[in-house]
XYZ file of N, CA, C and O in Angstrom:
568
model
N -26.646 -2.819 1.248
C -25.758 -3.924 1.519
C -25.089 -3.700 2.880
O -24.621 -2.612 3.173
N -25.048 -4.739 3.691
C -24.410 -4.672 5.007
C -22.931 -4.990 4.909
O -22.531 -5.873 4.165
N -22.153 -4.283 5.675
C -20.724 -4.545 5.725
C -20.422 -5.557 6.798
O -21.131 -5.662 7.795
N -19.328 -6.280 6.598
C -18.860 -7.206 7.626
C -18.453 -6.419 8.854
O -18.030 -5.265 8.765
N -18.581 -7.020 10.009
C -18.229 -6.367 11.263
C -16.763 -5.917 11.221
O -15.873 -6.672 10.853
N -16.532 -4.676 11.574
C -15.184 -4.143 11.607
C -14.672 -3.661 10.259
O -13.582 -3.133 10.155
N -15.473 -3.814 9.194
C -15.032 -3.417 7.859
C -15.176 -1.905 7.688
O -16.173 -1.321 8.081
N -14.186 -1.291 7.090
C -14.212 0.132 6.776
C -13.851 0.305 5.311
O -12.982 -0.387 4.791
N -14.518 1.242 4.642
C -14.163 1.559 3.265
C -12.770 2.174 3.221
O -12.321 2.793 4.180
N -12.123 1.999 2.105
C -10.753 2.477 1.933
C -10.648 3.327 0.685
O -11.366 3.103 -0.282
N -9.737 4.303 0.701
C -9.341 4.938 -0.542
C -7.821 4.894 -0.611
O -7.130 4.995 0.389
N -7.328 4.661 -1.811
C -5.903 4.440 -2.036
C -5.302 5.692 -2.658
O -5.886 6.273 -3.579
N -4.151 6.100 -2.141
C -3.470 7.286 -2.658
C -2.037 6.950 -3.058
O -1.396 6.102 -2.445
N -1.576 7.624 -4.110
C -0.179 7.567 -4.530
C 0.448 8.884 -4.107
O 0.007 9.938 -4.549
N 1.458 8.819 -3.261
C 2.088 10.053 -2.798
C 3.377 10.386 -3.517
O 3.960 11.421 -3.279
N 3.875 9.516 -4.357
C 5.052 9.903 -5.127
C 4.879 9.424 -6.554
O 4.256 8.415 -6.812
N 5.431 10.201 -7.474
C 5.237 9.884 -8.875
C 6.510 9.517 -9.607
O 6.488 9.256 -10.796
N 7.625 9.528 -8.878
C 8.886 9.176 -9.524
C 9.893 8.730 -8.471
O 9.682 8.883 -7.275
N 10.983 8.219 -8.941
C 12.061 7.800 -8.035
C 12.719 8.993 -7.346
O 13.468 8.832 -6.408
N 12.451 10.197 -7.820
C 13.067 11.404 -7.270
C 12.223 12.054 -6.178
O 12.555 13.132 -5.710
N 11.126 11.446 -5.781
C 10.264 12.017 -4.758
C 10.999 12.093 -3.432
O 11.842 11.252 -3.122
N 10.667 13.118 -2.648
C 11.296 13.284 -1.340
C 10.225 13.346 -0.260
O 9.087 13.710 -0.524
N 10.602 12.979 0.946
C 9.699 13.100 2.080
C 9.932 14.468 2.714
O 11.035 15.005 2.674
N 8.864 15.046 3.296
C 8.995 16.395 3.850
C 7.893 16.672 4.859
O 6.869 15.973 4.900
N 8.081 17.720 5.631
C 7.060 18.167 6.575
C 5.818 18.651 5.820
O 4.695 18.431 6.269
N 6.012 19.288 4.664
C 4.870 19.724 3.853
C 4.017 18.521 3.452
O 2.785 18.561 3.530
N 4.658 17.442 3.052
C 3.930 16.219 2.716
C 3.150 15.685 3.902
O 2.000 15.262 3.760
N 3.767 15.708 5.077
C 3.071 15.245 6.289
C 1.847 16.108 6.582
O 0.797 15.583 6.969
N 1.964 17.417 6.405
C 0.820 18.314 6.642
C -0.318 17.998 5.683
O -1.488 18.005 6.072
N 0.010 17.699 4.444
C -1.026 17.342 3.455
C -1.703 16.032 3.838
O -2.919 15.892 3.700
N -0.927 15.092 4.319
C -1.497 13.815 4.758
C -2.425 14.033 5.949
O -3.513 13.453 6.017
N -2.011 14.861 6.890
C -2.863 15.153 8.062
C -4.201 15.760 7.632
O -5.249 15.418 8.188
N -4.177 16.644 6.643
C -5.425 17.234 6.135
C -6.312 16.166 5.496
O -7.521 16.139 5.712
N -5.709 15.297 4.701
C -6.481 14.209 4.079
C -7.058 13.265 5.135
O -8.173 12.760 4.980
N -6.313 13.034 6.196
C -6.805 12.151 7.257
C -8.012 12.743 7.970
O -8.905 12.007 8.394
N -8.068 14.059 8.094
C -9.248 14.701 8.689
C -10.481 14.445 7.819
O -11.569 14.169 8.330
N -10.311 14.533 6.514
C -11.410 14.249 5.583
C -11.794 12.773 5.671
O -12.976 12.426 5.730
N -10.795 11.897 5.693
C -11.056 10.460 5.785
C -11.849 10.133 7.043
O -12.781 9.330 7.007
N -11.487 10.764 8.141
C -12.180 10.527 9.403
C -13.649 10.954 9.305
O -14.545 10.221 9.726
N -13.897 12.120 8.739
C -15.272 12.607 8.576
C -16.101 11.686 7.692
O -17.306 11.551 7.880
N -15.459 11.078 6.713
C -16.153 10.208 5.754
C -16.124 8.736 6.152
O -16.602 7.881 5.400
N -15.561 8.432 7.315
C -15.446 7.054 7.800
C -14.688 6.168 6.805
O -15.116 5.071 6.467
N -13.549 6.673 6.337
C -12.708 5.963 5.375
C -11.304 5.756 5.934
O -10.818 6.563 6.717
N -10.659 4.704 5.489
C -9.228 4.547 5.706
C -8.511 5.183 4.531
O -8.935 5.040 3.383
N -7.414 5.874 4.792
C -6.564 6.402 3.745
C -5.375 5.455 3.614
O -4.588 5.309 4.548
N -5.269 4.796 2.475
C -4.259 3.756 2.268
C -3.170 4.249 1.323
O -3.429 4.503 0.148
N -1.969 4.347 1.840
C -0.830 4.784 1.040
C -0.296 3.583 0.274
O 0.046 2.564 0.873
N -0.213 3.708 -1.036
C 0.296 2.600 -1.844
C 1.819 2.669 -1.928
O 2.387 3.740 -2.115
N 2.455 1.517 -1.769
C 3.910 1.451 -1.908
C 4.289 1.636 -3.371
O 3.771 0.968 -4.253
N 5.192 2.583 -3.599
C 5.619 2.863 -4.970
C 7.139 2.850 -5.068
O 7.764 1.865 -4.738
N 7.728 3.958 -5.488
C 9.161 4.027 -5.773
C 10.043 4.121 -4.535
O 11.206 3.751 -4.575
N 9.520 4.670 -3.462
C 10.343 5.016 -2.307
C 10.222 4.000 -1.180
O 9.119 3.648 -0.779
N 11.357 3.573 -0.652
C 11.304 2.733 0.546
C 11.448 3.584 1.804
O 11.371 3.067 2.904
N 11.616 4.896 1.647
C 11.688 5.815 2.786
C 10.323 6.377 3.157
O 10.081 6.752 4.297
N 9.424 6.446 2.189
C 8.145 7.131 2.383
C 7.282 6.522 3.490
O 6.863 7.223 4.412
N 6.998 5.241 3.416
C 6.107 4.610 4.399
C 6.694 4.692 5.814
O 5.992 5.101 6.741
N 7.969 4.344 6.034
C 8.514 4.490 7.388
C 8.455 5.936 7.897
O 8.129 6.173 9.066
N 8.750 6.895 7.040
C 8.729 8.310 7.429
C 7.324 8.737 7.852
O 7.141 9.375 8.892
N 6.340 8.371 7.053
C 4.958 8.758 7.366
C 4.493 8.107 8.664
O 3.951 8.777 9.545
N 4.709 6.802 8.807
C 4.214 6.108 9.999
C 5.003 6.463 11.262
O 4.478 6.328 12.362
N 6.210 6.927 11.115
C 6.987 7.404 12.273
C 6.434 8.739 12.769
O 6.402 9.002 13.969
N 5.972 9.574 11.828
C 5.568 10.936 12.162
C 4.070 11.143 12.325
O 3.660 12.185 12.831
N 3.261 10.206 11.881
C 1.806 10.357 12.000
C 1.224 9.083 12.599
O 1.404 7.997 12.059
N 0.534 9.240 13.702
C -0.198 8.133 14.327
C -1.682 8.452 14.189
O -2.164 9.434 14.747
N -2.372 7.668 13.392
C -3.801 7.914 13.154
C -4.458 6.585 12.805
O -3.926 5.822 11.996
N -5.610 6.318 13.398
C -6.266 5.028 13.162
C -6.798 4.869 11.742
O -7.120 3.769 11.317
N -6.871 5.930 10.958
C -7.326 5.856 9.564
C -6.161 5.762 8.578
O -6.378 5.597 7.387
N -4.943 5.863 9.064
C -3.769 5.781 8.206
C -3.409 4.321 7.984
O -3.082 3.593 8.921
N -3.504 3.870 6.733
C -3.280 2.466 6.383
C -2.370 2.374 5.163
O -1.933 3.379 4.613
N -2.134 1.159 4.727
C -1.287 0.903 3.566
C -2.062 0.076 2.543
O -2.772 -0.859 2.900
N -1.890 0.434 1.284
C -2.295 -0.424 0.175
C -1.007 -1.076 -0.300
O -0.144 -0.410 -0.878
N -0.873 -2.368 -0.037
C 0.340 -3.075 -0.443
C 0.155 -3.618 -1.845
O -0.725 -4.428 -2.100
N 1.000 -3.154 -2.749
C 0.986 -3.613 -4.136
C 2.152 -4.575 -4.299
O 3.314 -4.171 -4.317
N 1.835 -5.865 -4.387
C 2.862 -6.906 -4.428
C 3.737 -6.779 -5.677
O 4.946 -7.025 -5.629
N 3.162 -6.339 -6.782
C 3.940 -6.142 -8.003
C 4.913 -4.984 -7.881
O 6.041 -5.054 -8.358
N 4.481 -3.895 -7.230
C 5.382 -2.756 -7.023
C 6.585 -3.161 -6.188
O 7.706 -2.766 -6.469
N 6.343 -3.957 -5.155
C 7.473 -4.388 -4.338
C 8.457 -5.194 -5.181
O 9.668 -5.038 -5.055
N 7.942 -6.057 -6.041
C 8.793 -6.946 -6.819
C 9.738 -6.187 -7.756
O 10.874 -6.595 -7.938
N 9.269 -5.074 -8.337
C 10.159 -4.401 -9.282
C 10.659 -3.036 -8.827
O 11.674 -2.557 -9.322
N 10.006 -2.402 -7.875
C 10.452 -1.081 -7.432
C 11.310 -1.131 -6.162
O 12.324 -0.439 -6.072
N 10.864 -1.891 -5.168
C 11.570 -1.912 -3.874
C 11.649 -3.339 -3.329
O 11.120 -3.639 -2.249
N 12.341 -4.242 -4.039
C 12.384 -5.638 -3.593
C 13.057 -5.836 -2.236
O 12.804 -6.824 -1.562
N 13.861 -4.869 -1.809
C 14.543 -4.983 -0.519
C 13.793 -4.288 0.623
O 14.315 -4.156 1.715
N 12.552 -3.858 0.378
C 11.729 -3.245 1.427
C 10.561 -4.182 1.714
O 9.646 -4.324 0.918
N 10.585 -4.815 2.868
C 9.589 -5.813 3.260
C 8.380 -5.135 3.913
O 8.230 -5.140 5.132
N 7.522 -4.554 3.096
C 6.355 -3.819 3.594
C 5.470 -4.716 4.449
O 5.077 -4.342 5.564
N 5.148 -5.906 3.961
C 4.274 -6.813 4.732
C 4.924 -7.232 6.046
O 4.255 -7.299 7.070
N 6.199 -7.514 6.021
C 6.885 -7.940 7.236
C 7.017 -6.833 8.258
O 6.868 -7.057 9.463
N 7.275 -5.605 7.802
C 7.512 -4.488 8.714
C 6.241 -3.705 9.058
O 6.151 -3.121 10.136
N 5.277 -3.669 8.147
C 4.089 -2.831 8.334
C 2.783 -3.581 8.078
O 1.755 -2.962 7.836
N 2.815 -4.898 8.145
C 1.641 -5.711 7.849
C 0.410 -5.355 8.649
O -0.710 -5.456 8.163
N 0.609 -4.912 9.879
C -0.537 -4.547 10.732
C -1.323 -3.364 10.177
O -2.483 -3.153 10.540
N -0.711 -2.587 9.285
C -1.374 -1.414 8.714
C -1.952 -1.667 7.323
O -2.602 -0.791 6.759
N -1.699 -2.827 6.760
C -2.181 -3.114 5.413
C -3.683 -3.349 5.437
O -4.186 -4.185 6.177
N -4.389 -2.573 4.616
C -5.847 -2.663 4.560
C -6.340 -3.052 3.166
O -7.428 -3.574 3.013
N -5.517 -2.777 2.150
C -5.845 -3.112 0.769
C -4.637 -3.801 0.157
O -3.492 -3.435 0.429
N -4.905 -4.774 -0.682
C -3.840 -5.522 -1.345
C -4.084 -5.513 -2.850
O -5.138 -5.943 -3.306
N -3.130 -4.977 -3.611
C -3.190 -5.046 -5.065
C -2.387 -6.256 -5.500
O -1.192 -6.343 -5.238
N -3.061 -7.183 -6.156
C -2.455 -8.466 -6.508
C -2.220 -8.546 -8.014
O -3.163 -8.459 -8.805
N -0.966 -8.678 -8.377
C -0.556 -8.938 -9.750
C 0.904 -9.348 -9.717
O 1.550 -9.279 -8.674
N 1.430 -9.796 -10.826
C 2.800 -10.303 -10.887
C 3.562 -9.541 -11.966
O 2.971 -8.799 -12.761
N 4.871 -9.717 -11.987
C 5.721 -9.149 -13.032
C 7.063 -9.871 -13.017
O 7.300 -10.727 -12.164
N 7.920 -9.491 -13.928
C 9.238 -10.114 -14.045
C 10.308 -9.356 -13.253
O 11.489 -9.662 -13.368
N 9.900 -8.365 -12.461
C 10.846 -7.596 -11.667
C 11.520 -6.467 -12.421
O 12.428 -5.831 -11.901
N 11.062 -6.180 -13.643
C 11.687 -5.135 -14.462
C 10.751 -3.952 -14.721
O 11.192 -2.836 -14.893
N 9.450 -4.214 -14.773
C 8.461 -3.161 -14.985
C 7.115 -3.633 -14.437
O 6.961 -4.782 -14.050
N 6.151 -2.723 -14.438
C 4.829 -2.981 -13.853
C 3.941 -3.700 -14.868
O 3.001 -3.136 -15.410
N 4.254 -4.988 -15.125
C 3.574 -5.758 -16.161
C 2.107 -6.061 -15.877
O 1.333 -6.265 -16.791
N 1.736 -6.146 -14.608
C 0.370 -6.506 -14.215
C -0.061 -7.839 -14.831
O -1.141 -7.953 -15.392
N 0.800 -8.837 -14.708
C 0.429 -10.169 -15.168
C -0.241 -10.939 -14.031
O -0.234 -10.523 -12.881
N -0.816 -12.054 -14.366
C -1.511 -12.898 -13.396
C -0.501 -13.493 -12.423
O 0.599 -13.879 -12.816
N -0.879 -13.578 -11.146
C -0.012 -14.175 -10.127
C 0.414 -15.570 -10.592
O -0.410 -16.365 -11.029
N 1.716 -15.825 -10.497
C 2.259 -17.098 -10.924
C 2.945 -17.030 -12.282
O 3.677 -17.935 -12.657
N 2.708 -15.943 -13.025
C 3.332 -15.791 -14.343
C 4.575 -14.912 -14.300
O 5.169 -14.629 -15.333
N 4.960 -14.481 -13.097
C 6.135 -13.623 -12.949
C 7.116 -14.221 -11.961
O 7.154 -15.439 -11.765
N 7.863 -13.347 -11.320
C 8.942 -13.797 -10.444
C 8.682 -13.562 -8.960
O 9.587 -13.720 -8.143
N 7.471 -13.197 -8.579
C 7.161 -12.973 -7.162
C 7.262 -14.300 -6.414
O 6.750 -15.323 -6.876
N 7.917 -14.265 -5.269
C 8.047 -15.452 -4.418
C 6.704 -15.676 -3.717
O 6.408 -15.066 -2.688
N 5.890 -16.538 -4.285
C 4.528 -16.734 -3.791
C 4.484 -17.360 -2.403
O 3.584 -17.062 -1.619
N 5.417 -18.211 -2.068
C 5.445 -18.820 -0.731
C 5.692 -17.764 0.334
O 4.997 -17.707 1.352
N 6.696 -16.910 0.107
C 6.990 -15.838 1.065
C 5.792 -14.901 1.183
O 5.372 -14.532 2.277
N 5.229 -14.528 0.048
C 4.083 -13.630 0.005
C 2.902 -14.218 0.785
O 2.299 -13.554 1.624
N 2.587 -15.486 0.568
C 1.456 -16.137 1.243
C 1.680 -16.235 2.744
O 0.756 -16.014 3.534
N 2.898 -16.549 3.177
C 3.183 -16.650 4.618
C 2.997 -15.305 5.313
O 2.421 -15.233 6.398
N 3.446 -14.240 4.697
C 3.308 -12.910 5.308
C 1.866 -12.423 5.237
O 1.369 -11.807 6.173
N 1.198 -12.718 4.159
C -0.196 -12.311 3.999
C -1.089 -13.006 5.021
O -2.055 -12.416 5.513
N -0.775 -14.233 5.382
C -1.581 -14.993 6.338
C -1.633 -14.324 7.702
O -2.552 -14.562 8.485
N -0.684 -13.436 8.004
C -0.633 -12.750 9.297
C -1.457 -11.463 9.313
O -1.572 -10.818 10.334
N -2.030 -11.092 8.180
C -2.787 -9.845 8.071
C -4.286 -10.122 8.217
O -4.772 -11.164 7.811
N -5.005 -9.155 8.792
C -6.453 -9.274 8.984
C -7.198 -8.226 8.170
O -6.692 -7.139 7.919
N -8.435 -8.563 7.803
C -9.361 -7.607 7.183
C -8.763 -6.847 6.012
O -8.756 -5.629 5.988
N -8.284 -7.562 5.023
C -7.693 -6.934 3.850
C -8.651 -7.031 2.671
O -9.244 -8.070 2.429
N -8.768 -5.924 1.944
C -9.531 -5.901 0.708
C -8.579 -6.294 -0.416
O -7.524 -5.682 -0.586
N -8.933 -7.323 -1.165
C -8.098 -7.790 -2.273
C -8.566 -7.158 -3.575
O -9.760 -7.083 -3.846
N -7.605 -6.738 -4.375
C -7.905 -6.136 -5.663
C -6.936 -6.697 -6.687
O -5.735 -6.490 -6.579
N -7.466 -7.412 -7.669
C -6.617 -7.963 -8.718
C -6.349 -6.873 -9.739
O -7.265 -6.201 -10.210
N -5.090 -6.687 -10.084
C -4.718 -5.655 -11.059
C -4.106 -6.312 -12.291
O -2.923 -6.175 -12.563
N -4.921 -7.036 -13.012
C -4.447 -7.681 -14.236
C -5.327 -7.201 -15.394
O -6.498 -6.874 -15.199
N -4.752 -7.151 -16.603
C -5.553 -6.692 -17.748
C -6.677 -7.673 -18.071
O -6.559 -8.868 -17.835
N -7.728 -7.125 -18.613
C -8.855 -7.967 -19.047
C -8.406 -8.800 -20.233
O -7.576 -8.371 -21.049
N -8.944 -10.017 -20.365
C -8.590 -10.845 -21.531
C -8.983 -10.168 -22.828
O -9.987 -9.462 -22.883
N -8.205 -10.406 -23.854
C -8.496 -9.771 -25.162
C -9.344 -10.679 -26.021
O -9.396 -11.816 -25.933
């Protein structure tokens, strides 16, 4: 199968597992090592937005690498960091988009439109992004 021009495979990573995660130089060193592997494998390494609104700015301030990207999870923003505008501030780095909705209280993974995500705002910001891989994260019908 041929890829579209300019398309690169992506792998998505979670760098924090709780609200208590901290940013550190050790974390940056681990990311740099992963980026070397990503480069050898012709992959983008996409950091998914999770609990921390400090993590993405810290990483992108300290590491400049053409394989360093973001997996923007619209549902995570809605309930974990509603005051951190990942698409508005870092949209140029978004390479993967996880699409699902929720009520802003937990990671429900409901269908877009069944939760409280502001779809107009989301669509306007998404329209400014290029070459994004879309991934729907909703449960299979029962």
